[in-house]
Amino acid sequence: MPKERLDKMLSNLGYCSRSDVRRQLHRVKVAGQPALKSDQKADWTEISWDDEPVDPDPLWILLHKPEGVTCSHKDVGKLVFEMFPQRYLMRKPALSCVGRLDKDTTGALLLTTDGPALHRLTSPKSLVDKVYRVLLAEPPNPAHLEQIRQGGGLLEDDDKPLLPCQVEVVGERQVEMILHEGRYHQVKRMWLALGNAVEALHRVRFSRFDVKGLAEGEYRLLRQEEVSGL
Ligand code: URA
């Protein structure tokens, strides 16, 4: 683990500004010992702030996104970033959503400060699984289900054919879908193109991360070993 100056590291981790670290040094320990100077070098795993280990670097969050919250730093209404402590928002590199869920979509949302991983996971080439539970306005038609499974369909204002997609009927008006791409409003636009409408959308799983054990609005930090290889 690379060592860095405390003032640089703690300001990048969002605890206080670089110039404030000297004034706040009484709150910092390195390997259990009071910090000596703001330019002392350490790695983040050795540091505590108010006797709590500092947040991991990079930071990974799994949120059970509730309805009515927007995945944006700036918008009207409630923002996903307001659900976390202020210091997460002061991080450098900044905390970002790994792709977006619509304001009315609930379920598994990852956020990270790991720029390269964010780029990999949100690239059009990423084939990461996204599993959705979809409530439709009308019962799904078997021919439409087959079209979705085969892929090749077009969305409005999009000239790239859709990839094949797994879809299973799980209720009279409910289906579960596994997508490997992440286009804008993709699930809603897929059903709209077939003359049906999505009434409610929940992401059950993103990659290997599901929201079992997290109530809507709850989140947990992911451990480094959970995110390895992403
Ligand atoms: N597809 C949508 O239409 N909306 C989402 O929020 C996610 C996938």
Coordinates of N, CA and C and ligand atoms in Angstrom, one line a residue:
M1 N 0.9 -1.2 0.0 CA 0.0 0.0 0.0 C 0.9 1.3 0.0
P2 N 0.8 2.2 -1.0 CA 1.7 3.3 -1.0 C 1.4 4.3 0.2
K3 N 2.5 4.9 0.7 CA 2.4 5.8 1.8 C 2.3 7.2 1.2
E4 N 1.5 8.1 1.9 CA 1.3 9.4 1.5 C 1.3 10.4 2.7
R5 N 1.5 11.6 2.5 CA 1.4 12.6 3.6 C 0.0 12.6 4.1
L6 N -0.1 12.7 5.5 CA -1.4 12.7 6.1 C -2.3 13.9 5.6
D7 N -1.7 15.1 5.4 CA -2.6 16.2 5.0 C -3.2 15.9 3.6
K8 N -2.4 15.4 2.7 CA -2.9 15.1 1.3 C -3.9 14.0 1.4
M9 N -3.6 12.9 2.1 CA -4.5 11.8 2.1 C -5.8 12.1 2.8
L10 N -5.8 12.8 4.0 CA -7.0 13.1 4.7 C -7.9 14.1 3.9
S11 N -7.3 15.0 3.2 CA -8.1 15.9 2.4 C -8.7 15.1 1.2
N12 N -8.0 14.2 0.6 CA -8.5 13.4 -0.5 C -9.6 12.5 0.0
L13 N -9.5 12.0 1.2 CA -10.6 11.2 1.8 C -11.8 12.0 2.3
G14 N -11.7 13.3 2.2 CA -12.8 14.2 2.5 C -13.0 14.5 4.0
Y15 N -12.0 14.2 4.9 CA -12.1 14.5 6.3 C -12.0 16.0 6.6
C16 N -11.1 16.7 6.0 CA -11.0 18.1 6.2 C -10.1 18.6 5.1
S17 N -9.9 20.0 5.0 CA -9.1 20.5 3.9 C -7.6 20.2 4.3
R18 N -6.8 20.3 3.3 CA -5.4 20.0 3.5 C -4.8 20.9 4.6
S19 N -5.2 22.2 4.5 CA -4.6 23.1 5.4 C -5.2 22.9 6.9
D20 N -6.3 22.3 7.0 CA -6.9 22.1 8.3 C -6.3 20.9 9.0
V21 N -5.6 20.0 8.3 CA -5.2 18.8 8.9 C -4.3 19.1 10.2
R22 N -3.5 20.1 10.1 CA -2.6 20.5 11.2 C -3.5 20.7 12.5
R23 N -4.5 21.5 12.3 CA -5.4 21.8 13.4 C -6.2 20.6 14.0
Q24 N -6.4 19.7 13.1 CA -7.2 18.5 13.5 C -6.4 17.3 13.8
L25 N -5.1 17.5 13.9 CA -4.2 16.4 14.1 C -4.5 15.5 15.3
H26 N -5.0 16.2 16.4 CA -5.3 15.5 17.6 C -6.4 14.4 17.4
R27 N -7.1 14.4 16.3 CA -8.1 13.4 16.0 C -7.6 12.2 15.3
V28 N -6.3 12.3 14.9 CA -5.7 11.3 13.9 C -4.7 10.4 14.7
K29 N -4.8 9.1 14.4 CA -3.8 8.2 14.9 C -3.2 7.4 13.7
V30 N -1.9 7.1 13.8 CA -1.3 6.2 12.7 C -0.8 5.0 13.4
A31 N -1.3 3.8 13.0 CA -1.0 2.5 13.6 C -1.2 2.6 15.1
G32 N -2.3 3.3 15.5 CA -2.7 3.3 16.9 C -2.0 4.4 17.8
Q33 N -1.0 5.1 17.1 CA -0.2 6.1 17.9 C -0.7 7.5 17.4
P34 N -0.7 8.5 18.3 CA -1.1 9.8 17.9 C -0.2 10.3 16.7
A35 N -0.9 10.9 15.8 CA -0.1 11.4 14.6 C 0.8 12.5 15.1
L36 N 2.0 12.7 14.5 CA 3.0 13.6 14.9 C 3.0 14.9 14.1
K37 N 2.9 14.8 12.8 CA 3.0 16.0 11.9 C 2.1 15.7 10.7
S38 N 1.6 16.8 10.2 CA 0.7 16.7 9.0 C 1.4 16.2 7.8
D39 N 2.7 16.3 7.7 CA 3.4 15.8 6.6 C 4.0 14.3 6.8
Q40 N 3.6 13.8 8.0 CA 4.0 12.4 8.3 C 3.4 11.5 7.2
K41 N 4.2 10.4 6.8 CA 3.7 9.6 5.7 C 3.1 8.3 6.3
A42 N 2.0 7.8 5.7 CA 1.3 6.6 6.1 C 0.5 6.1 5.0
D43 N 0.0 4.8 5.1 CA -1.0 4.4 4.2 C -2.4 4.4 4.9
W44 N -3.5 4.5 4.1 CA -4.8 4.7 4.7 C -5.2 3.6 5.6
T45 N -4.7 2.4 5.4 CA -5.2 1.3 6.3 C -4.7 1.5 7.7
E46 N -3.7 2.3 7.9 CA -3.1 2.5 9.3 C -3.8 3.6 10.0
I47 N -4.6 4.4 9.3 CA -5.0 5.7 9.9 C -6.4 5.6 10.6
S48 N -6.6 6.2 11.7 CA -7.9 6.3 12.3 C -8.2 7.8 12.5
W49 N -9.4 8.1 12.5 CA -9.9 9.5 12.8 C -11.0 9.4 13.9
D50 N -10.8 10.1 15.0 CA -11.7 10.0 16.1 C -11.8 8.5 16.5
D51 N -10.7 7.8 16.5 CA -10.6 6.4 16.8 C -11.4 5.4 16.0
E52 N -11.8 5.9 14.8 CA -12.5 5.0 13.8 C -11.6 4.9 12.6
P53 N -11.4 3.6 12.1 CA -10.6 3.5 10.8 C -11.2 4.5 9.8
V54 N -10.3 5.1 9.0 CA -10.8 6.0 7.9 C -11.5 5.2 6.8
D55 N -12.3 5.8 6.0 CA -13.0 5.2 4.9 C -12.0 4.6 3.9
P56 N -12.4 3.5 3.3 CA -11.5 2.9 2.3 C -11.1 3.7 1.1
D57 N -10.0 3.4 0.5 CA -9.6 4.1 -0.7 C -9.2 3.0 -1.7
P58 N -9.9 2.8 -2.9 CA -11.1 3.6 -3.3 C -12.3 3.2 -2.4
L59 N -13.3 4.1 -2.5 CA -14.6 3.9 -1.8 C -15.6 3.2 -2.7
W60 N -16.2 2.2 -2.3 CA -17.3 1.5 -3.0 C -18.5 1.4 -2.2
I61 N -19.6 1.8 -2.7 CA -20.9 1.8 -1.9 C -21.9 1.0 -2.7
L62 N -22.6 0.1 -2.0 CA -23.8 -0.5 -2.6 C -25.0 0.1 -1.9
L63 N -25.9 0.8 -2.7 CA -27.1 1.4 -2.2 C -28.3 0.7 -2.7
H64 N -29.3 0.5 -1.8 CA -30.6 0.1 -2.2 C -31.4 1.4 -2.5
K65 N -31.3 1.8 -3.8 CA -31.9 3.1 -4.1 C -33.4 3.1 -3.9
P66 N -33.9 4.1 -3.2 CA -35.3 4.3 -3.1 C -35.9 5.0 -4.3
E67 N -37.2 5.0 -4.4 CA -37.9 5.8 -5.4 C -37.8 7.3 -5.1
G68 N -37.9 8.1 -6.1 CA -37.9 9.5 -5.9 C -36.6 10.2 -5.7
V69 N -35.5 9.5 -6.0 CA -34.2 10.1 -5.7 C -33.4 10.0 -7.1
T70 N -32.8 11.1 -7.4 CA -32.1 11.2 -8.7 C -30.6 10.9 -8.6
C71 N -30.1 10.2 -9.6 CA -28.7 9.9 -9.7 C -27.9 11.0 -10.4
S72 N -27.8 12.1 -9.6 CA -27.1 13.3 -10.2 C -26.5 14.1 -9.1
H73 N -25.5 14.9 -9.5 CA -25.0 15.8 -8.5 C -25.8 17.1 -8.4
K74 N -26.5 17.4 -9.5 CA -27.3 18.7 -9.6 C -28.6 18.4 -10.2
D75 N -29.7 18.6 -9.5 CA -31.0 18.4 -10.1 C -32.0 19.0 -9.1
V76 N -33.2 19.1 -9.5 CA -34.2 19.5 -8.5 C -34.7 18.3 -7.8
G77 N -35.1 18.4 -6.5 CA -35.6 17.3 -5.7 C -34.4 16.6 -5.0
K78 N -34.7 15.4 -4.5 CA -33.7 14.7 -3.7 C -32.7 14.0 -4.6
L79 N -31.4 14.1 -4.2 CA -30.3 13.5 -4.9 C -29.7 12.4 -4.2
V80 N -29.3 11.4 -4.9 CA -28.7 10.2 -4.3 C -27.5 10.5 -3.4
F81 N -26.8 11.6 -3.8 CA -25.6 11.9 -3.0 C -25.9 12.5 -1.7
E82 N -27.1 13.0 -1.5 CA -27.5 13.5 -0.2 C -27.7 12.4 0.8
M83 N -27.6 11.2 0.4 CA -27.9 10.0 1.3 C -26.7 9.6 2.1
F84 N -25.5 10.3 1.8 CA -24.3 9.9 2.4 C -23.7 11.0 3.2
P85 N -22.7 10.6 4.1 CA -22.0 11.7 4.9 C -21.3 12.7 4.0
Q86 N -21.3 13.9 4.5 CA -20.7 15.0 3.7 C -19.3 14.7 3.2
R87 N -18.5 13.9 4.1 CA -17.1 13.7 3.7 C -17.0 12.8 2.4
Y88 N -18.0 12.0 2.2 CA -18.0 11.2 0.9 C -18.0 12.1 -0.3
L89 N -18.7 13.2 -0.1 CA -18.9 14.1 -1.3 C -17.7 15.1 -1.4
M90 N -16.8 15.0 -0.5 CA -15.6 15.9 -0.6 C -14.4 15.0 -1.1
R91 N -14.6 13.8 -1.5 CA -13.5 12.9 -1.9 C -12.9 13.3 -3.2
K92 N -11.6 13.1 -3.3 CA -10.9 13.2 -4.5 C -10.1 11.9 -4.8
P93 N -10.3 11.2 -5.9 CA -11.3 11.5 -6.9 C -12.8 11.5 -6.4
A94 N -13.7 12.1 -7.1 CA -15.1 12.3 -6.7 C -15.8 10.9 -6.7
L95 N -16.8 10.9 -5.8 CA -17.7 9.7 -5.8 C -18.7 9.8 -7.0
S96 N -18.9 8.7 -7.8 CA -19.8 8.8 -8.9 C -20.7 7.5 -8.9
C97 N -21.9 7.6 -9.5 CA -22.7 6.5 -9.7 C -22.2 5.6 -10.8
V98 N -22.2 4.3 -10.6 CA -21.8 3.4 -11.7 C -23.0 3.2 -12.6
G99 N -23.2 4.1 -13.6 CA -24.4 4.1 -14.4 C -25.5 4.7 -13.5
R100 N -26.7 4.9 -14.2 CA -27.8 5.6 -13.5 C -29.0 4.7 -13.4
L101 N -29.8 4.9 -12.4 CA -31.1 4.4 -12.3 C -32.1 5.6 -12.4
D102 N -33.2 5.4 -13.1 CA -34.2 6.5 -13.2 C -34.7 6.9 -11.8
K103 N -35.2 8.1 -11.7 CA -35.8 8.6 -10.4 C -36.8 7.6 -9.8
D104 N -37.6 7.0 -10.7 CA -38.6 6.1 -10.1 C -38.2 4.7 -10.1
T105 N -37.0 4.4 -10.4 CA -36.4 3.0 -10.3 C -35.8 2.7 -8.9
T106 N -36.1 1.6 -8.4 CA -35.5 1.2 -7.1 C -34.4 0.1 -7.3
G107 N -33.6 -0.1 -6.3 CA -32.8 -1.3 -6.3 C -31.3 -1.0 -6.3
A108 N -30.5 -2.0 -6.8 CA -29.1 -2.1 -6.6 C -28.3 -1.0 -7.4
L109 N -27.7 -0.1 -6.7 CA -26.9 0.9 -7.3 C -25.5 1.0 -6.7
L110 N -24.5 0.9 -7.5 CA -23.1 1.0 -7.0 C -22.6 2.4 -7.2
L111 N -21.8 2.9 -6.3 CA -21.1 4.2 -6.4 C -19.7 3.9 -6.1
T112 N -18.8 4.7 -6.7 CA -17.4 4.5 -6.4 C -16.5 5.7 -6.7
T113 N -15.3 5.7 -6.1 CA -14.3 6.7 -6.4 C -13.3 6.2 -7.3
D114 N -13.4 4.9 -7.7 CA -12.4 4.2 -8.6 C -12.7 4.5 -10.0
G115 N -12.0 5.6 -10.6 CA -12.3 6.0 -11.9 C -12.1 5.0 -13.0
P116 N -11.0 4.2 -13.0 CA -10.8 3.2 -14.1 C -11.9 2.1 -14.0
A117 N -12.3 1.7 -12.8 CA -13.3 0.7 -12.7 C -14.7 1.2 -13.2
L118 N -14.9 2.5 -12.8 CA -16.2 3.1 -13.2 C -16.2 3.1 -14.8
H119 N -15.1 3.5 -15.4 CA -15.0 3.6 -16.8 C -15.3 2.2 -17.4
R120 N -14.6 1.2 -16.9 CA -14.8 -0.2 -17.4 C -16.3 -0.7 -17.3
L121 N -16.9 -0.4 -16.1 CA -18.2 -0.9 -15.9 C -19.3 -0.2 -16.7
T122 N -19.0 1.1 -17.0 CA -20.1 1.8 -17.7 C -19.8 1.9 -19.2
S123 N -18.7 1.3 -19.7 CA -18.3 1.4 -21.1 C -19.4 0.6 -21.9
P124 N -19.7 1.0 -23.1 CA -20.6 0.2 -23.9 C -20.1 -1.2 -24.1
K125 N -18.8 -1.5 -23.9 CA -18.3 -2.8 -24.1 C -18.5 -3.7 -22.9
S126 N -18.9 -3.1 -21.8 CA -19.0 -3.9 -20.6 C -20.2 -4.8 -20.7
L127 N -20.1 -6.1 -20.4 CA -21.2 -7.0 -20.5 C -21.7 -7.4 -19.1
V128 N -21.5 -6.5 -18.2 CA -21.9 -6.9 -16.8 C -23.4 -7.1 -16.7
D129 N -23.8 -8.1 -15.9 CA -25.2 -8.5 -15.8 C -26.0 -7.4 -15.0
K130 N -27.1 -7.0 -15.5 CA -28.0 -6.1 -14.8 C -29.4 -6.8 -14.7
V131 N -29.8 -7.2 -13.6 CA -31.1 -8.0 -13.5 C -32.2 -7.1 -13.0
Y132 N -33.3 -7.0 -13.7 CA -34.4 -6.1 -13.4 C -35.7 -6.9 -13.2
R133 N -36.5 -6.5 -12.2 CA -37.8 -7.0 -12.0 C -38.7 -5.9 -12.5
V134 N -39.6 -6.3 -13.5 CA -40.4 -5.3 -14.2 C -41.9 -5.5 -14.1
L135 N -42.6 -4.5 -13.7 CA -44.1 -4.6 -13.6 C -44.6 -3.9 -14.9
L136 N -45.3 -4.7 -15.7 CA -45.8 -4.1 -17.0 C -47.3 -3.7 -16.9
A137 N -47.6 -2.8 -17.8 CA -49.0 -2.3 -17.8 C -50.0 -3.5 -18.3
E138 N -49.5 -4.3 -19.3 CA -50.2 -5.4 -19.8 C -49.5 -6.7 -19.7
P139 N -50.2 -7.8 -19.6 CA -49.4 -9.1 -19.5 C -48.5 -9.2 -20.7
P140 N -47.3 -9.8 -20.6 CA -46.4 -9.9 -21.7 C -46.9 -10.9 -22.7
N141 N -46.7 -10.5 -24.0 CA -47.1 -11.3 -25.1 C -46.0 -12.3 -25.5
P142 N -46.3 -13.6 -25.7 CA -45.2 -14.5 -26.0 C -44.3 -14.2 -27.2
A143 N -44.9 -13.6 -28.2 CA -44.1 -13.2 -29.4 C -43.1 -12.1 -29.0
H144 N -43.6 -11.2 -28.1 CA -42.7 -10.1 -27.7 C -41.5 -10.6 -26.8
L145 N -41.9 -11.6 -26.0 CA -40.8 -12.2 -25.2 C -39.8 -12.8 -26.1
E146 N -40.2 -13.5 -27.1 CA -39.3 -14.1 -28.0 C -38.4 -13.1 -28.7
Q147 N -39.0 -12.0 -29.1 CA -38.3 -10.9 -29.8 C -37.2 -10.4 -28.8
I148 N -37.5 -10.2 -27.6 CA -36.5 -9.7 -26.6 C -35.4 -10.7 -26.5
R149 N -35.8 -12.0 -26.4 CA -34.7 -13.1 -26.2 C -33.8 -13.1 -27.4
Q150 N -34.4 -13.0 -28.6 CA -33.5 -13.0 -29.8 C -32.6 -11.8 -30.0
G151 N -33.0 -10.7 -29.5 CA -32.3 -9.4 -29.7 C -32.5 -8.9 -31.2
G152 N -31.8 -7.9 -31.5 CA -31.9 -7.4 -32.9 C -32.9 -6.3 -33.1
G153 N -33.8 -6.1 -32.1 CA -34.8 -5.0 -32.2 C -34.1 -3.6 -32.1
L154 N -34.9 -2.6 -32.5 CA -34.4 -1.2 -32.4 C -35.2 -0.4 -31.5
L155 N -34.6 0.4 -30.7 CA -35.3 1.4 -29.9 C -35.5 2.7 -30.6
E156 N -36.5 3.4 -30.3 CA -36.7 4.7 -30.9 C -35.5 5.6 -30.8
D157 N -35.1 6.3 -31.8 CA -33.9 7.2 -31.9 C -32.6 6.5 -31.6
D158 N -32.5 5.2 -32.0 CA -31.3 4.4 -31.8 C -31.2 3.5 -33.0
D159 N -30.0 3.5 -33.6 CA -29.9 2.6 -34.8 C -29.1 1.4 -34.5
K160 N -28.7 1.1 -33.2 CA -27.9 -0.1 -32.9 C -28.8 -1.2 -32.4
P161 N -28.8 -2.3 -33.1 CA -29.7 -3.4 -32.7 C -29.4 -3.9 -31.2
L162 N -30.5 -4.2 -30.5 CA -30.4 -4.7 -29.2 C -29.7 -6.0 -29.1
L163 N -28.9 -6.3 -28.0 CA -28.4 -7.6 -27.8 C -29.5 -8.5 -27.3
P164 N -29.3 -9.9 -27.5 CA -30.2 -10.8 -26.9 C -30.3 -10.6 -25.4
C165 N -31.4 -10.9 -24.8 CA -31.6 -10.6 -23.4 C -32.5 -11.7 -22.8
Q166 N -32.1 -12.2 -21.6 CA -32.9 -13.2 -21.0 C -34.1 -12.5 -20.4
V167 N -35.3 -13.2 -20.5 CA -36.5 -12.7 -19.9 C -37.4 -13.8 -19.5
E168 N -37.8 -13.8 -18.3 CA -38.7 -14.8 -17.7 C -39.9 -14.2 -17.1
V169 N -41.1 -14.8 -17.4 CA -42.3 -14.3 -16.8 C -42.4 -14.8 -15.3
V170 N -42.6 -13.9 -14.4 CA -42.6 -14.3 -13.0 C -43.9 -13.9 -12.3
G171 N -44.9 -13.3 -13.1 CA -46.2 -13.0 -12.5 C -47.0 -12.6 -13.7
E172 N -48.3 -12.3 -13.4 CA -49.2 -12.1 -14.6 C -48.7 -10.9 -15.4
R173 N -48.2 -9.8 -14.7 CA -47.7 -8.7 -15.5 C -46.3 -8.4 -15.1
Q174 N -45.6 -9.4 -14.6 CA -44.2 -9.2 -14.1 C -43.3 -10.1 -14.9
V175 N -42.1 -9.5 -15.2 CA -41.0 -10.3 -15.8 C -39.7 -10.0 -15.1
E176 N -38.8 -10.9 -15.3 CA -37.4 -10.6 -14.8 C -36.5 -10.6 -16.0
M177 N -35.7 -9.6 -16.2 CA -34.8 -9.5 -17.4 C -33.4 -9.4 -16.9
I178 N -32.5 -10.0 -17.8 CA -31.1 -9.9 -17.5 C -30.5 -9.1 -18.7
L179 N -30.1 -7.9 -18.5 CA -29.5 -7.1 -19.6 C -28.0 -7.1 -19.5
H180 N -27.3 -7.0 -20.6 CA -25.9 -6.9 -20.7 C -25.4 -5.6 -21.3
E181 N -26.3 -4.7 -21.5 CA -26.0 -3.4 -21.9 C -26.7 -2.4 -21.1
G182 N -26.4 -1.1 -21.2 CA -27.0 -0.1 -20.3 C -27.3 1.2 -21.1
R183 N -28.3 1.1 -22.0 CA -28.7 2.3 -22.7 C -29.7 3.1 -21.9
Y184 N -29.8 4.4 -22.3 CA -30.6 5.3 -21.6 C -32.1 4.8 -21.5
H185 N -32.6 4.7 -20.3 CA -34.0 4.2 -20.1 C -34.3 2.9 -20.9
Q186 N -33.3 2.0 -20.9 CA -33.3 0.9 -21.8 C -34.6 0.0 -21.6
V187 N -34.8 -0.4 -20.3 CA -35.9 -1.3 -20.1 C -37.3 -0.7 -20.5
K188 N -37.5 0.6 -20.1 CA -38.7 1.2 -20.4 C -38.9 1.4 -22.0
R189 N -37.8 1.7 -22.6 CA -37.9 1.9 -24.1 C -38.0 0.6 -24.8
M190 N -37.5 -0.5 -24.3 CA -37.7 -1.8 -24.9 C -39.2 -2.2 -24.9
W191 N -39.8 -2.0 -23.8 CA -41.2 -2.4 -23.7 C -42.1 -1.4 -24.5
L192 N -41.7 -0.2 -24.5 CA -42.5 0.8 -25.2 C -42.4 0.5 -26.7
A193 N -41.3 0.1 -27.2 CA -41.1 -0.3 -28.6 C -42.1 -1.5 -29.0
L194 N -42.5 -2.2 -28.0 CA -43.4 -3.4 -28.2 C -44.8 -3.1 -27.9
G195 N -45.1 -1.8 -27.6 CA -46.5 -1.4 -27.3 C -46.9 -1.7 -25.9
N196 N -46.0 -1.9 -25.0 CA -46.4 -2.2 -23.6 C -45.7 -1.0 -22.8
A197 N -46.0 -0.9 -21.5 CA -45.4 0.1 -20.7 C -44.9 -0.4 -19.4
V198 N -43.8 0.1 -18.9 CA -43.3 -0.3 -17.6 C -44.0 0.6 -16.5
E199 N -44.6 -0.1 -15.5 CA -45.2 0.6 -14.4 C -44.3 0.7 -13.2
A200 N -43.5 -0.3 -13.0 CA -42.5 -0.2 -11.9 C -41.3 -1.0 -12.3
L201 N -40.1 -0.5 -11.8 CA -38.9 -1.1 -12.2 C -38.0 -1.2 -11.0
H202 N -37.4 -2.4 -10.8 CA -36.5 -2.6 -9.6 C -35.3 -3.4 -10.1
R203 N -34.1 -2.8 -9.8 CA -32.9 -3.6 -10.2 C -32.5 -4.5 -9.0
V204 N -32.7 -5.8 -9.3 CA -32.4 -6.8 -8.3 C -31.0 -7.0 -8.1
R205 N -30.2 -6.9 -9.2 CA -28.7 -7.2 -9.0 C -28.0 -6.4 -10.1
F206 N -26.8 -5.9 -9.7 CA -25.9 -5.3 -10.7 C -24.6 -6.1 -10.5
S207 N -24.1 -6.8 -11.6 CA -23.0 -7.7 -11.5 C -23.2 -8.7 -10.4
R208 N -22.4 -8.8 -9.4 CA -22.6 -9.8 -8.3 C -23.3 -9.2 -7.1
F209 N -23.7 -8.0 -7.2 CA -24.2 -7.2 -6.0 C -25.7 -7.1 -6.0
D210 N -26.4 -7.7 -5.0 CA -27.8 -7.6 -4.9 C -28.1 -6.8 -3.6
V211 N -29.4 -6.5 -3.4 CA -29.7 -5.6 -2.2 C -30.3 -6.4 -1.1
K212 N -30.1 -7.8 -1.1 CA -30.6 -8.6 0.0 C -30.1 -8.1 1.3
G213 N -30.9 -7.9 2.3 CA -30.4 -7.4 3.6 C -30.4 -5.9 3.7
L214 N -30.6 -5.2 2.6 CA -30.6 -3.7 2.7 C -32.0 -3.3 2.4
A215 N -32.6 -2.5 3.4 CA -33.9 -1.9 3.1 C -33.7 -0.7 2.2
E216 N -34.8 -0.3 1.5 CA -34.8 0.8 0.6 C -34.1 2.0 1.4
G217 N -33.1 2.6 0.7 CA -32.5 3.8 1.3 C -31.3 3.4 2.2
E218 N -31.1 2.1 2.4 CA -29.9 1.7 3.2 C -28.7 1.4 2.2
Y219 N -27.5 1.5 2.8 CA -26.3 1.2 1.9 C -25.3 0.6 2.8
R220 N -24.3 0.0 2.1 CA -23.2 -0.6 2.9 C -21.9 -0.3 2.0
L221 N -20.8 -0.2 2.7 CA -19.5 -0.1 2.0 C -19.1 -1.5 1.6
L222 N -18.6 -1.6 0.4 CA -18.1 -2.9 -0.1 C -16.6 -3.0 0.3
R223 N -16.2 -4.3 0.7 CA -14.8 -4.5 1.1 C -14.0 -4.7 -0.2
Q224 N -12.7 -4.4 -0.1 CA -11.8 -4.5 -1.3 C -11.9 -5.9 -1.9
E225 N -12.0 -7.0 -1.1 CA -12.1 -8.3 -1.7 C -13.4 -8.5 -2.5
E226 N -14.5 -7.8 -2.1 CA -15.7 -8.0 -2.8 C -15.7 -7.3 -4.2
V227 N -14.9 -6.3 -4.4 CA -14.9 -5.6 -5.7 C -13.7 -6.0 -6.5
S228 N -12.9 -6.9 -6.1 CA -11.7 -7.2 -6.8 C -12.1 -7.9 -8.2
G229 N -11.4 -7.5 -9.2 CA -11.7 -8.0 -10.6 C -12.8 -7.3 -11.3
L230 N -13.4 -6.3 -10.7 CA -14.5 -5.6 -11.4 C -14.0 -4.7 -12.6
Ligands
URA1 N1 -33.8 0.9 -17.7 C1 -34.7 1.9 -17.5 O1 -35.6 2.1 -18.3 N2 -34.6 2.6 -16.4 C2 -33.7 2.4 -15.4 O2 -33.7 3.0 -14.4 C3 -32.8 1.3 -15.6 C4 -32.9 0.6 -16.8

